[in-house]
Coordinates of C-alpha atoms and ligand atoms in Angstrom, one line a residue:
Chain A
M1 CA -15.4 12.7 -80.7
K2 CA -12.1 14.1 -82.7
V3 CA -11.0 17.4 -81.8
L4 CA -8.8 19.3 -84.2
V5 CA -6.4 22.2 -82.6
P6 CA -4.8 24.3 -85.0
V7 CA -1.3 25.9 -83.6
K8 CA 0.8 28.8 -84.8
R9 CA 4.5 29.3 -84.5
V10 CA 5.2 32.7 -83.5
V11 CA 7.9 34.9 -82.2
D12 CA 8.1 34.0 -78.4
Y13 CA 5.9 36.2 -76.2
N14 CA 9.0 37.3 -74.0
V15 CA 11.2 38.6 -77.1
K16 CA 11.0 42.4 -77.6
I17 CA 10.6 42.6 -81.4
R18 CA 12.7 45.0 -83.8
V19 CA 11.1 46.5 -86.7
K20 CA 13.3 45.9 -89.8
A21 CA 15.4 48.8 -90.8
D22 CA 13.8 48.9 -94.3
G23 CA 10.2 48.9 -93.1
T24 CA 9.1 45.6 -94.6
G25 CA 8.4 43.8 -91.4
V26 CA 9.7 42.7 -88.1
E27 CA 12.9 40.9 -87.5
T28 CA 12.4 37.3 -87.1
A29 CA 15.9 35.6 -88.0
N30 CA 17.6 34.4 -85.1
V31 CA 14.7 35.2 -82.8
K32 CA 13.3 32.7 -80.3
M33 CA 10.1 31.0 -81.6
S34 CA 7.3 29.3 -79.7
M35 CA 3.7 28.1 -80.0
N36 CA 1.3 31.0 -79.8
P37 CA 0.4 31.2 -76.1
F38 CA -3.3 31.1 -76.8
D39 CA -2.9 27.9 -79.0
E40 CA -1.3 26.0 -75.9
I41 CA -4.2 27.0 -74.1
A42 CA -6.3 25.3 -76.8
V43 CA -4.2 22.2 -77.0
E44 CA -4.4 21.8 -73.1
E45 CA -8.2 22.0 -73.2
A46 CA -8.4 19.3 -76.1
V47 CA -6.0 17.1 -73.8
R48 CA -8.2 17.6 -70.8
L49 CA -11.2 16.6 -72.8
K50 CA -9.3 13.3 -73.7
E51 CA -8.4 12.6 -70.1
A52 CA -12.0 13.1 -69.3
G53 CA -12.9 10.6 -71.8
K54 CA -14.9 13.3 -73.6
A55 CA -12.4 13.0 -76.9
S56 CA -11.3 10.3 -78.7
E57 CA -8.5 11.7 -80.9
I58 CA -6.8 15.2 -81.2
I59 CA -5.4 16.3 -84.3
V60 CA -2.9 19.3 -84.6
V61 CA -2.3 21.3 -87.4
S62 CA -0.1 24.1 -88.2
V63 CA 0.1 26.3 -91.5
G64 CA 3.5 27.4 -92.1
P65 CA 7.2 26.5 -92.9
T66 CA 8.8 23.4 -92.2
A67 CA 10.2 24.6 -88.8
A68 CA 6.3 24.7 -87.5
Q69 CA 7.0 20.9 -87.3
E70 CA 8.5 21.9 -83.9
T71 CA 5.2 23.5 -83.0
L72 CA 3.4 20.5 -83.8
R73 CA 6.0 18.4 -81.8
T74 CA 5.2 20.5 -78.7
A75 CA 1.6 20.0 -78.9
L76 CA 2.1 16.2 -79.6
A77 CA 4.3 16.2 -76.2
M78 CA 1.6 17.8 -74.4
G79 CA -0.9 14.8 -75.3
A80 CA -2.1 15.4 -78.9
D81 CA -2.5 12.2 -81.0
R82 CA -1.0 13.3 -84.5
G83 CA -0.1 16.3 -86.3
I84 CA -0.7 17.7 -89.9
L85 CA 1.7 20.6 -91.4
V86 CA 0.2 22.3 -94.3
Q87 CA 3.9 23.7 -95.5
T88 CA 4.0 26.6 -97.0
D89 CA 6.7 29.8 -96.8
A90 CA 4.2 31.9 -98.1
E91 CA 2.5 34.6 -95.7
T92 CA -0.6 33.3 -94.3
Q93 CA -3.3 35.5 -93.4
P94 CA -6.4 34.5 -91.2
L95 CA -8.8 33.8 -94.3
A96 CA -6.4 31.5 -96.2
V97 CA -5.7 29.5 -92.8
A98 CA -9.5 29.4 -92.3
K99 CA -9.8 27.9 -95.8
V100 CA -7.1 25.4 -95.3
L101 CA -8.5 24.3 -91.9
K102 CA -11.9 23.8 -93.7
A103 CA -10.3 21.5 -96.0
L104 CA -8.7 19.6 -93.3
V105 CA -11.9 19.5 -91.3
E106 CA -13.9 18.0 -94.2
Q107 CA -11.0 15.4 -94.4
E108 CA -10.8 14.6 -90.9
G109 CA -14.5 15.0 -89.5
P110 CA -13.9 16.6 -86.1
T111 CA -16.8 17.4 -83.9
L112 CA -15.0 20.5 -82.1
V113 CA -12.3 22.8 -83.5
I114 CA -10.3 24.5 -80.7
L115 CA -8.2 27.5 -81.5
G116 CA -6.5 30.1 -79.6
K117 CA -8.3 33.4 -79.7
Q118 CA -5.5 35.5 -81.3
A119 CA -2.1 35.1 -82.5
I120 CA 0.3 37.2 -80.7
D121 CA 2.1 38.4 -83.8
D122 CA -0.2 39.7 -86.3
D123 CA -2.9 40.1 -83.2
C124 CA -5.8 39.4 -85.7
N125 CA -8.2 37.5 -83.6
Q126 CA -10.2 36.2 -86.8
T127 CA -9.4 32.7 -87.7
G128 CA -11.5 30.9 -85.5
Q129 CA -14.5 33.2 -86.3
M130 CA -13.6 32.7 -90.1
L131 CA -13.5 29.0 -90.1
A132 CA -16.9 28.9 -88.0
A133 CA -18.3 31.0 -90.9
L134 CA -17.0 28.8 -93.8
L135 CA -17.9 25.7 -92.3
G136 CA -21.4 27.2 -91.3
W137 CA -21.0 26.3 -87.6
P138 CA -21.6 28.0 -84.3
Q139 CA -18.5 29.8 -82.5
G140 CA -18.0 30.1 -78.8
T141 CA -15.3 32.5 -78.9
F142 CA -12.9 34.1 -76.0
A143 CA -13.7 30.8 -74.1
S144 CA -13.0 30.5 -70.4
K145 CA -15.0 27.5 -69.7
V146 CA -16.1 24.6 -72.3
V147 CA -18.4 21.8 -71.2
P148 CA -19.2 19.4 -73.8
G149 CA -22.9 18.1 -73.7
E150 CA -25.1 15.7 -75.7
G151 CA -24.7 17.1 -79.0
T152 CA -23.9 20.4 -77.5
V153 CA -21.1 22.4 -76.0
T154 CA -21.7 25.0 -73.5
V155 CA -19.1 27.8 -73.4
T156 CA -18.5 30.5 -71.3
R157 CA -17.0 33.6 -72.8
E158 CA -15.3 36.7 -71.6
I159 CA -16.9 39.7 -72.8
D160 CA -16.3 43.3 -72.4
G161 CA -18.7 43.5 -69.4
G162 CA -18.1 40.4 -67.7
L163 CA -19.0 36.9 -68.7
E164 CA -21.5 35.3 -71.2
T165 CA -22.6 31.8 -71.6
V166 CA -23.9 30.2 -74.9
E167 CA -24.8 26.9 -76.1
L168 CA -23.7 25.6 -79.3
K169 CA -25.0 22.6 -81.2
L170 CA -21.8 20.5 -82.2
P171 CA -20.1 20.6 -84.5
A172 CA -18.7 23.7 -83.1
V173 CA -15.6 26.1 -83.1
V174 CA -14.0 27.3 -80.0
T175 CA -11.6 29.9 -79.3
A176 CA -9.7 30.0 -76.1
D177 CA -8.9 33.0 -73.9
L178 CA -6.3 33.2 -71.2
R179 CA -8.4 31.6 -68.4
L180 CA -9.3 28.8 -70.0
N181 CA -6.8 26.7 -68.2
E182 CA -3.2 26.7 -67.3
P183 CA -1.2 24.9 -69.9
R184 CA 1.2 21.8 -68.7
Y185 CA 4.7 21.5 -69.3
A186 CA 5.4 18.4 -71.5
S187 CA 7.3 15.8 -69.4
L188 CA 10.6 14.5 -70.9
P189 CA 9.2 11.0 -71.4
N190 CA 6.3 12.7 -73.1
I191 CA 8.6 14.5 -75.2
M192 CA 10.2 11.6 -76.2
K193 CA 7.1 9.6 -77.0
A194 CA 5.9 12.6 -79.1
K195 CA 8.9 12.0 -81.5
K196 CA 7.4 8.9 -82.6
K197 CA 3.9 10.2 -83.3
P198 CA 3.1 10.8 -86.9
I199 CA 3.0 14.1 -88.5
D200 CA 1.9 14.4 -92.3
T201 CA 2.9 17.0 -94.5
V202 CA 0.6 18.4 -97.1
A203 CA 0.6 21.4 -99.5
P204 CA -2.2 24.0 -99.4
D205 CA -2.6 23.4 -103.3
A206 CA -3.1 19.6 -102.4
L207 CA -6.1 20.8 -100.4
G208 CA -7.3 22.9 -103.1
V209 CA -6.9 26.1 -101.1
D210 CA -5.3 29.3 -102.5
V211 CA -3.5 31.1 -99.9
A212 CA -2.4 34.3 -101.6
P213 CA -2.6 37.2 -99.3
R214 CA -5.6 39.6 -99.5
L215 CA -3.9 42.5 -97.7
T216 CA -0.6 43.8 -98.8
T217 CA 1.5 45.1 -96.1
L218 CA 2.9 48.4 -97.5
K219 CA 5.2 49.1 -94.4
V220 CA 5.9 48.3 -91.0
A221 CA 7.0 51.0 -88.6
E222 CA 7.8 51.8 -84.8
P223 CA 5.1 53.1 -82.8
P224 CA 6.0 56.5 -81.5
K225 CA 8.1 56.4 -78.5
R226 CA 7.1 57.9 -75.1
K227 CA 9.5 60.2 -73.4
A228 CA 11.1 59.0 -70.5
G229 CA 9.8 60.5 -67.4
V230 CA 11.0 61.3 -64.0
K231 CA 11.1 59.7 -60.6
V232 CA 9.5 61.7 -57.8
A233 CA 10.7 61.6 -54.3
D234 CA 7.3 61.3 -52.6
V235 CA 3.4 61.5 -52.6
A236 CA 3.4 65.0 -52.2
A237 CA 5.7 65.7 -55.2
L238 CA 3.7 63.3 -57.3
V239 CA 0.4 65.4 -56.4
D240 CA 2.2 68.4 -57.4
K241 CA 3.4 67.5 -60.6
L242 CA 0.0 65.9 -61.4
K243 CA -1.5 69.3 -60.2
N244 CA 0.7 71.9 -61.7
E245 CA 2.7 70.3 -64.3
A246 CA 0.5 67.5 -65.9
R247 CA -2.7 69.3 -64.9
V248 CA -4.7 66.0 -65.0
I249 CA -6.2 66.3 -61.4
Chain B
M1 CA -20.1 53.7 -102.0
A2 CA -21.8 53.9 -98.6
I3 CA -20.4 52.7 -95.4
L4 CA -22.0 50.5 -93.0
V5 CA -21.1 50.8 -89.3
I6 CA -22.6 47.9 -87.2
A7 CA -23.7 49.5 -84.0
D8 CA -22.8 47.8 -80.6
H9 CA -25.4 48.3 -77.9
D10 CA -27.5 46.2 -75.4
N11 CA -30.9 47.0 -76.7
A12 CA -31.2 49.7 -74.4
A13 CA -28.3 52.2 -75.2
L14 CA -25.6 52.6 -77.9
K15 CA -22.3 51.7 -76.7
P16 CA -19.8 54.6 -76.9
A17 CA -17.3 52.7 -78.9
T18 CA -19.8 52.8 -81.8
L19 CA -19.4 56.6 -82.0
N20 CA -15.4 56.0 -82.5
A21 CA -16.3 53.7 -85.2
V22 CA -18.3 56.3 -86.9
A23 CA -15.3 58.6 -86.5
A24 CA -13.4 56.1 -88.4
A25 CA -15.8 55.8 -91.1
Q26 CA -16.0 59.7 -91.4
K27 CA -12.4 59.3 -92.3
I28 CA -13.2 56.9 -95.2
G29 CA -16.2 58.5 -96.7
S30 CA -19.3 60.6 -96.0
D31 CA -22.3 58.4 -96.5
I32 CA -22.4 56.5 -93.4
H33 CA -25.3 54.0 -92.5
L34 CA -25.5 52.5 -88.9
L35 CA -27.1 49.1 -88.5
V36 CA -28.9 48.6 -85.0
A37 CA -29.7 44.7 -85.0
G38 CA -31.5 43.8 -81.8
Q39 CA -34.6 43.2 -80.3
G40 CA -36.8 46.0 -78.7
A41 CA -34.0 48.2 -79.9
Q42 CA -36.1 51.1 -81.5
G43 CA -34.5 53.3 -78.6
V44 CA -31.2 52.5 -79.8
A45 CA -32.2 53.2 -83.2
E46 CA -33.4 56.6 -82.4
A47 CA -30.0 57.4 -80.7
A48 CA -28.1 56.3 -83.4
A49 CA -30.2 58.6 -85.7
K50 CA -28.9 61.4 -83.9
V51 CA -25.2 60.5 -84.3
A52 CA -23.4 63.3 -86.0
G53 CA -22.5 62.2 -89.9
V54 CA -25.0 59.0 -89.9
S55 CA -27.2 59.6 -93.1
K56 CA -29.5 56.5 -92.5
V57 CA -30.1 53.9 -89.7
L58 CA -31.0 50.4 -90.5
L59 CA -33.1 48.7 -87.9
A60 CA -33.4 45.0 -87.7
D61 CA -35.6 44.2 -84.9
D62 CA -35.8 40.4 -84.2
A63 CA -35.9 37.9 -81.5
A64 CA -33.0 36.4 -83.1
Y65 CA -30.9 39.5 -82.6
Q66 CA -31.5 40.0 -78.9
H67 CA -28.2 38.6 -77.8
H68 CA -26.2 39.5 -80.9
L69 CA -25.4 36.0 -81.4
P70 CA -22.9 36.0 -84.5
E71 CA -24.4 33.0 -86.1
N72 CA -27.7 35.1 -86.7
V73 CA -26.3 38.6 -87.0
A74 CA -23.7 37.7 -89.8
P75 CA -26.1 36.6 -92.1
L76 CA -28.0 39.8 -91.9
V77 CA -24.9 41.8 -92.3
V78 CA -23.8 39.9 -95.2
G79 CA -27.3 40.4 -96.9
L80 CA -26.9 44.1 -96.7
A81 CA -23.1 44.3 -97.3
K82 CA -23.1 44.0 -100.8
G83 CA -24.5 47.5 -101.2
Y84 CA -21.3 49.0 -99.4
G85 CA -17.7 49.5 -99.7
H86 CA -16.8 49.1 -96.1
V87 CA -18.6 47.3 -93.0
L88 CA -17.1 48.8 -89.8
A89 CA -17.4 47.8 -86.3
A90 CA -16.0 48.9 -83.1
A91 CA -13.2 46.4 -81.7
T92 CA -15.0 45.6 -78.8
S93 CA -15.9 41.8 -77.7
E94 CA -19.0 41.8 -80.0
G95 CA -17.3 43.7 -83.0
K96 CA -14.2 41.1 -82.8
N97 CA -16.8 38.3 -82.5
L98 CA -18.9 39.3 -85.5
A99 CA -16.6 41.0 -88.1
P100 CA -14.3 38.1 -89.2
R101 CA -17.6 36.0 -89.4
V102 CA -19.0 38.5 -91.7
A103 CA -15.8 38.8 -93.8
A104 CA -15.4 35.1 -94.3
L105 CA -19.0 34.7 -95.6
L106 CA -18.1 37.5 -98.1
D107 CA -14.9 36.0 -99.1
V108 CA -12.9 38.9 -97.9
A109 CA -10.2 39.7 -95.5
A110 CA -11.0 41.2 -92.3
I111 CA -8.9 44.3 -90.8
S112 CA -8.7 44.0 -87.3
D113 CA -8.3 47.0 -84.8
I114 CA -7.3 49.8 -87.1
T115 CA -5.7 52.8 -85.3
G116 CA -5.5 55.0 -88.4
V117 CA -7.1 55.5 -92.0
V118 CA -4.7 56.5 -94.7
S119 CA -7.0 56.0 -97.5
P120 CA -10.4 54.4 -98.3
D121 CA -8.4 50.9 -98.8
T122 CA -5.4 51.3 -96.7
F123 CA -5.1 51.4 -92.8
E124 CA -2.8 51.4 -90.0
R125 CA -3.0 48.6 -87.4
P126 CA -0.9 47.4 -84.4
I127 CA 0.7 44.3 -84.4
Y128 CA 2.9 42.4 -81.9
A129 CA 1.3 44.0 -78.9
G130 CA 1.7 47.4 -80.4
N131 CA 5.4 47.1 -81.1
A132 CA 4.8 47.8 -84.6
I133 CA 2.3 49.6 -86.6
A134 CA 1.5 48.0 -90.1
T135 CA 0.2 49.8 -93.0
V136 CA -1.9 47.3 -94.9
Q137 CA -4.0 47.8 -98.2
S138 CA -7.0 45.7 -99.0
A139 CA -7.5 44.5 -102.7
D140 CA -11.0 43.4 -101.7
A141 CA -14.4 44.9 -102.9
I142 CA -15.5 45.1 -99.6
K143 CA -13.5 46.2 -96.6
V144 CA -14.5 44.4 -93.2
I145 CA -13.0 46.6 -90.4
T146 CA -12.8 46.7 -86.5
V147 CA -11.9 50.0 -85.0
R148 CA -9.7 50.5 -82.2
A149 CA -12.0 53.2 -80.1
T150 CA -8.9 54.8 -78.4
A151 CA -7.5 55.9 -82.0
F152 CA -10.4 57.9 -83.0
E153 CA -11.9 60.8 -81.3
A154 CA -15.6 59.9 -80.8
A155 CA -18.3 61.2 -83.5
A156 CA -20.8 63.4 -81.7
A157 CA -23.7 61.9 -80.2
T158 CA -26.2 64.5 -81.2
G159 CA -26.7 66.7 -84.0
G160 CA -27.8 64.4 -86.6
S161 CA -31.3 63.6 -88.1
A162 CA -31.0 60.3 -89.9
A163 CA -34.2 58.5 -91.0
V164 CA -34.6 55.1 -89.6
E165 CA -35.4 52.5 -92.1
T166 CA -36.6 48.9 -90.9
V167 CA -34.8 46.1 -92.6
S168 CA -36.0 42.6 -92.2
G169 CA -34.3 40.0 -90.4
T170 CA -32.9 36.6 -91.5
G171 CA -34.2 34.8 -88.4
D172 CA -32.5 32.3 -86.2
A173 CA -29.9 30.1 -87.9
G174 CA -30.5 27.5 -85.1
V175 CA -27.2 26.5 -84.2
S176 CA -26.5 28.6 -81.1
S177 CA -28.6 30.0 -78.0
F178 CA -27.9 32.5 -75.1
V179 CA -28.0 30.9 -71.8
G180 CA -26.8 33.8 -69.4
Q181 CA -24.6 36.7 -68.4
E182 CA -22.7 37.6 -65.5
L183 CA -22.2 41.5 -66.0
T184 CA -19.6 43.1 -63.4
K185 CA -21.7 45.9 -61.7
S186 CA -19.9 48.8 -60.8
E187 CA -20.8 52.4 -60.0
R188 CA -17.6 53.6 -61.6
P189 CA -16.8 54.8 -65.0
E190 CA -16.4 52.4 -67.6
L191 CA -12.9 51.5 -67.9
T192 CA -12.5 52.3 -71.8
Q193 CA -14.4 55.5 -71.4
A194 CA -13.0 56.7 -68.0
K195 CA -10.6 59.8 -67.9
I196 CA -8.7 58.5 -65.3
V197 CA -7.7 54.8 -64.8
V198 CA -6.2 53.1 -61.7
S199 CA -4.8 49.8 -62.3
G200 CA -3.5 47.3 -59.9
G201 CA -1.4 44.1 -60.5
R202 CA 0.1 41.2 -58.8
G203 CA 1.7 43.6 -56.2
M204 CA -1.6 44.0 -54.7
Q205 CA -1.5 40.4 -53.1
S206 CA -5.4 40.0 -52.9
G207 CA -8.6 41.2 -54.1
E208 CA -9.3 42.6 -50.5
N209 CA -6.4 44.9 -51.0
F210 CA -7.9 46.4 -54.4
K211 CA -10.1 48.4 -51.8
L212 CA -7.2 50.5 -51.6
L213 CA -7.2 51.3 -55.4
E214 CA -11.2 51.7 -55.2
A215 CA -10.7 54.4 -52.7
L216 CA -8.2 56.1 -55.0
A217 CA -10.3 55.6 -57.8
D218 CA -13.5 57.0 -56.2
T219 CA -11.4 60.3 -55.2
L220 CA -10.6 60.7 -58.6
G221 CA -13.8 59.6 -60.3
A222 CA -11.7 56.9 -61.9
A223 CA -12.2 53.4 -63.4
V224 CA -10.3 50.6 -61.8
G225 CA -8.1 48.1 -64.2
A226 CA -5.9 45.5 -63.7
S227 CA -2.9 43.5 -65.2
R228 CA -3.5 40.1 -66.4
A229 CA -1.6 38.5 -63.2
A230 CA -4.4 40.3 -61.1
V231 CA -7.3 38.7 -62.8
D232 CA -5.8 35.3 -63.4
A233 CA -5.1 35.1 -59.4
G234 CA -8.8 36.1 -59.0
F235 CA -8.4 39.3 -57.5
V236 CA -10.8 41.1 -59.9
P237 CA -13.1 40.1 -62.8
N238 CA -11.8 39.4 -66.1
D239 CA -13.3 42.4 -67.7
Y240 CA -10.7 44.8 -65.7
Q241 CA -7.8 43.4 -67.7
V242 CA -5.9 46.0 -69.7
G243 CA -3.5 45.0 -72.4
Q244 CA -2.7 43.2 -75.6
T245 CA -5.7 40.7 -74.9
G246 CA -7.7 42.5 -72.7
K247 CA -8.9 46.3 -73.1
I248 CA -7.3 48.9 -74.6
V249 CA -7.4 52.3 -72.9
A250 CA -6.1 55.7 -73.3
P251 CA -7.2 57.9 -70.4
E252 CA -5.9 61.6 -69.5
L253 CA -4.3 59.8 -66.6
Y254 CA -3.3 56.2 -65.9
I255 CA -2.0 55.0 -62.7
A256 CA -0.1 51.7 -62.7
V257 CA 0.2 50.2 -59.2
G258 CA 2.0 47.1 -58.3
I259 CA 2.3 46.3 -62.1
S260 CA 5.8 45.4 -63.7
G261 CA 5.1 46.8 -67.1
A262 CA 5.2 43.6 -69.3
I263 CA 5.0 44.4 -73.0
Q264 CA 1.4 42.7 -73.2
H265 CA 0.2 45.1 -70.4
L266 CA 1.8 48.4 -71.8
A267 CA 0.0 47.5 -75.2
G268 CA -3.2 48.2 -73.5
M269 CA -2.4 51.4 -71.7
K270 CA 0.7 53.2 -73.4
D271 CA -1.1 55.7 -75.4
S272 CA -2.7 57.3 -72.1
K273 CA -1.7 61.1 -71.9
V274 CA -0.1 60.9 -68.5
I275 CA 1.2 57.6 -66.9
V276 CA 2.0 57.3 -63.2
A277 CA 3.8 54.2 -61.7
I278 CA 3.8 53.0 -58.0
N279 CA 6.4 50.4 -57.7
K280 CA 8.8 49.2 -55.2
D281 CA 11.1 47.9 -57.7
E282 CA 12.9 50.9 -59.3
E283 CA 14.0 48.9 -62.1
A284 CA 10.6 47.7 -63.2
P285 CA 10.0 48.3 -66.7
I286 CA 6.9 50.2 -66.2
F287 CA 9.0 53.2 -65.1
Q288 CA 10.1 53.4 -68.9
V289 CA 6.8 54.7 -70.2
A290 CA 5.7 56.3 -66.8
D291 CA 5.9 60.2 -66.9
Y292 CA 6.0 60.2 -63.2
G293 CA 7.4 57.2 -61.3
L294 CA 7.1 56.8 -57.5
V295 CA 9.5 54.1 -56.0
A296 CA 7.5 53.1 -52.9
D297 CA 5.7 50.3 -51.1
L298 CA 2.3 50.7 -52.4
F299 CA 0.5 49.6 -49.3
K300 CA 2.1 53.0 -47.7
A301 CA 1.9 55.1 -51.1
V302 CA -1.5 54.6 -52.1
P303 CA -3.6 55.4 -48.9
E304 CA -1.1 58.5 -48.8
L305 CA -2.2 59.5 -52.3
T306 CA -5.8 59.1 -51.6
A307 CA -5.3 61.3 -48.4
E308 CA -3.2 63.8 -50.3
L309 CA -5.8 64.1 -53.1
D310 CA -8.8 64.3 -50.8
K311 CA -7.1 67.5 -49.6
V312 CA -6.4 69.2 -52.9
R313 CA -9.5 68.2 -54.8
Ligands
FAD1 C1 -0.7 35.5 -74.5 C2 -0.3 36.6 -73.4 C3 -1.2 37.7 -73.4 C4 -1.2 38.4 -72.2 N1 -2.0 39.7 -72.1 C5 -1.9 40.3 -71.1 C6 -3.0 41.6 -71.2 O1 -3.4 41.9 -71.6 N2 -2.6 42.3 -70.0 C7 -1.6 42.1 -69.0 O2 -1.4 43.0 -67.9 N3 -0.9 41.0 -69.2 C8 -0.8 40.2 -70.1 N4 0.0 39.2 -70.2 C9 0.8 38.8 -69.1 C10 2.1 39.5 -68.8 O3 2.9 39.0 -69.6 C11 2.6 39.9 -67.5 O4 2.7 38.4 -67.0 C12 1.7 40.5 -66.6 O5 1.2 41.8 -67.4 C13 2.4 40.8 -65.4 O6 1.3 41.3 -64.2 P1 1.9 42.2 -63.2 O7 2.7 43.3 -63.7 O8 0.7 42.5 -62.2 O9 2.8 41.2 -62.5 P2 4.5 41.1 -62.1 O10 5.0 41.3 -63.3 O11 4.5 39.9 -61.1 O12 4.7 42.3 -61.3 C14 4.1 42.8 -60.1 C15 5.0 44.1 -59.8 O13 4.6 44.6 -58.5 C16 5.5 45.2 -57.8 N5 5.2 44.9 -56.3 C17 5.1 43.9 -55.6 N6 4.7 44.1 -54.3 C18 4.6 45.6 -54.3 C19 4.5 46.6 -53.1 N7 4.2 46.1 -52.0 N8 4.6 47.7 -53.6 C20 4.9 48.2 -54.6 N9 5.2 47.3 -55.7 C21 5.1 46.2 -55.6 C22 6.8 44.4 -58.1 O14 8.0 45.1 -58.1 C23 6.5 44.1 -59.5 O15 6.9 45.0 -60.6 C24 0.0 38.3 -71.2 C25 0.9 37.3 -71.4 C26 0.9 36.4 -72.3 C27 1.7 35.3 -72.3

């Protein structure tokens, strides 16, 4: 079975982001960019399926600027077979990305699409669910375990109260949560090999998809700052503060 | 146009976050309908009818909705949505699972995790782990939204007297089935609802050591939470995780023990009213958001704190 894994280029999770002074967004110039961490987990899962003989080919896709090629290369170095860059400099919102992915799914015919559950920049947590909807496929979101069977996939999901297991008919969409696996670091030889793996570039138009945003960002602001607190000397002082100053106990 | 709020429930009781979603709906408009999709959920529908501000309850009772599989529930919501200007759900694991599926079927954007209503088409939502707040405006005819519970004071659970109307289901899509659930059992308050939360991090060193925090929590009537590192290490179950990609909490008092204060953790708790941090590293970033910081070894400080609180409470 073919597996398709979409990957997004985002501001690295270690970067302390800065809101632009004019309130139009977040500073991304000269900021370290990386693959969205949840997408790394998705790629890793696909690679493990291939290593286990359950997946035949892994296609990675990124929708974004030319620089998203680097993100695709990272995925190729982890073990994906080939990449597709859907090149656009426009802001891409989840619905548009889901439409692009649907077009690619129809073209490539994967049995399983594994995405990260959420991108750590817009924190939307939508694309997988939207893609499943557009394809009419079942969805196993927030997955902590994925077990393919005969014509089905069993997915254990992290839910508010604990864990839930569902069985989905293939083809299906899965979105990865943190504990699905621990992604590998690509080895140097694999990074070298990845340079020779093919990446196709297409435009959203060529896929017949209108990526125009549906939501307009009117402004981006800093959240209210917390006032710096105090250090207390010992437990007795802490209890005194909580009781007599904060009055929360 | 009326607003449809999708109730989060377990067929027995309404989940509290639904009341926060209703509160957000009240900021948008006044004609609020609650959809209860489930099986044997008559009691939930009756409770929903009492929620203040709700004018109608729609009950879709069908075996296909027993486990709220989104493949089955989304078509039901889509069928109903045409008559509404807004479809809201709490940003719980269920709401997050369902709302984007509904939005895509309606060919509209979904607006995740709103923390403010500016106008009926404009909303505030946190991005970048809450390090920025975006104000977004939707041009779509139907706005599909999930609501961050901690940002809206819950609507009253009683006082309303809405009519319950039965709506027919759309059946089983036949592509997914429920296999089982492993729910964490606890006598303590639910993490997102608790007035006090005691959370532990990697500094706890083991699941066994979480007993120290449980004793502290029980003295305070608190819930127990954790950082991702503590969950990944297997000290506590996944549903304890507080943060950007875990649960969002905003209790009266949050006590972070052996937690460094990574931005992903802060995203889940920095709206708490009072924050206490206990950490042996005085440089730990958690102290930058803590109202009261105690630089100490937790293995000494936590039992001491429990004993001291036992005395004063
Ligand atoms: C995509 C992504 C999503 C994430 N989502 C989340 C999330 O939702 N929630 C979350 O929490 N994290 C999340 N993280 C992880 C986050 O970046 C941090 O790695 C994590 O929060 C660290 O947990 P910690 O503070 O327990 O561990 P550490 O950072 O290792 O801190 C342990 C602390 O314990 C202190 N300590 C150790 N021993 C003692 C002692 N005896 N007494 C007192 N103090 C002691 C140390 O000084 C240290 O400050 C996410 C990361 C990524 C990449």
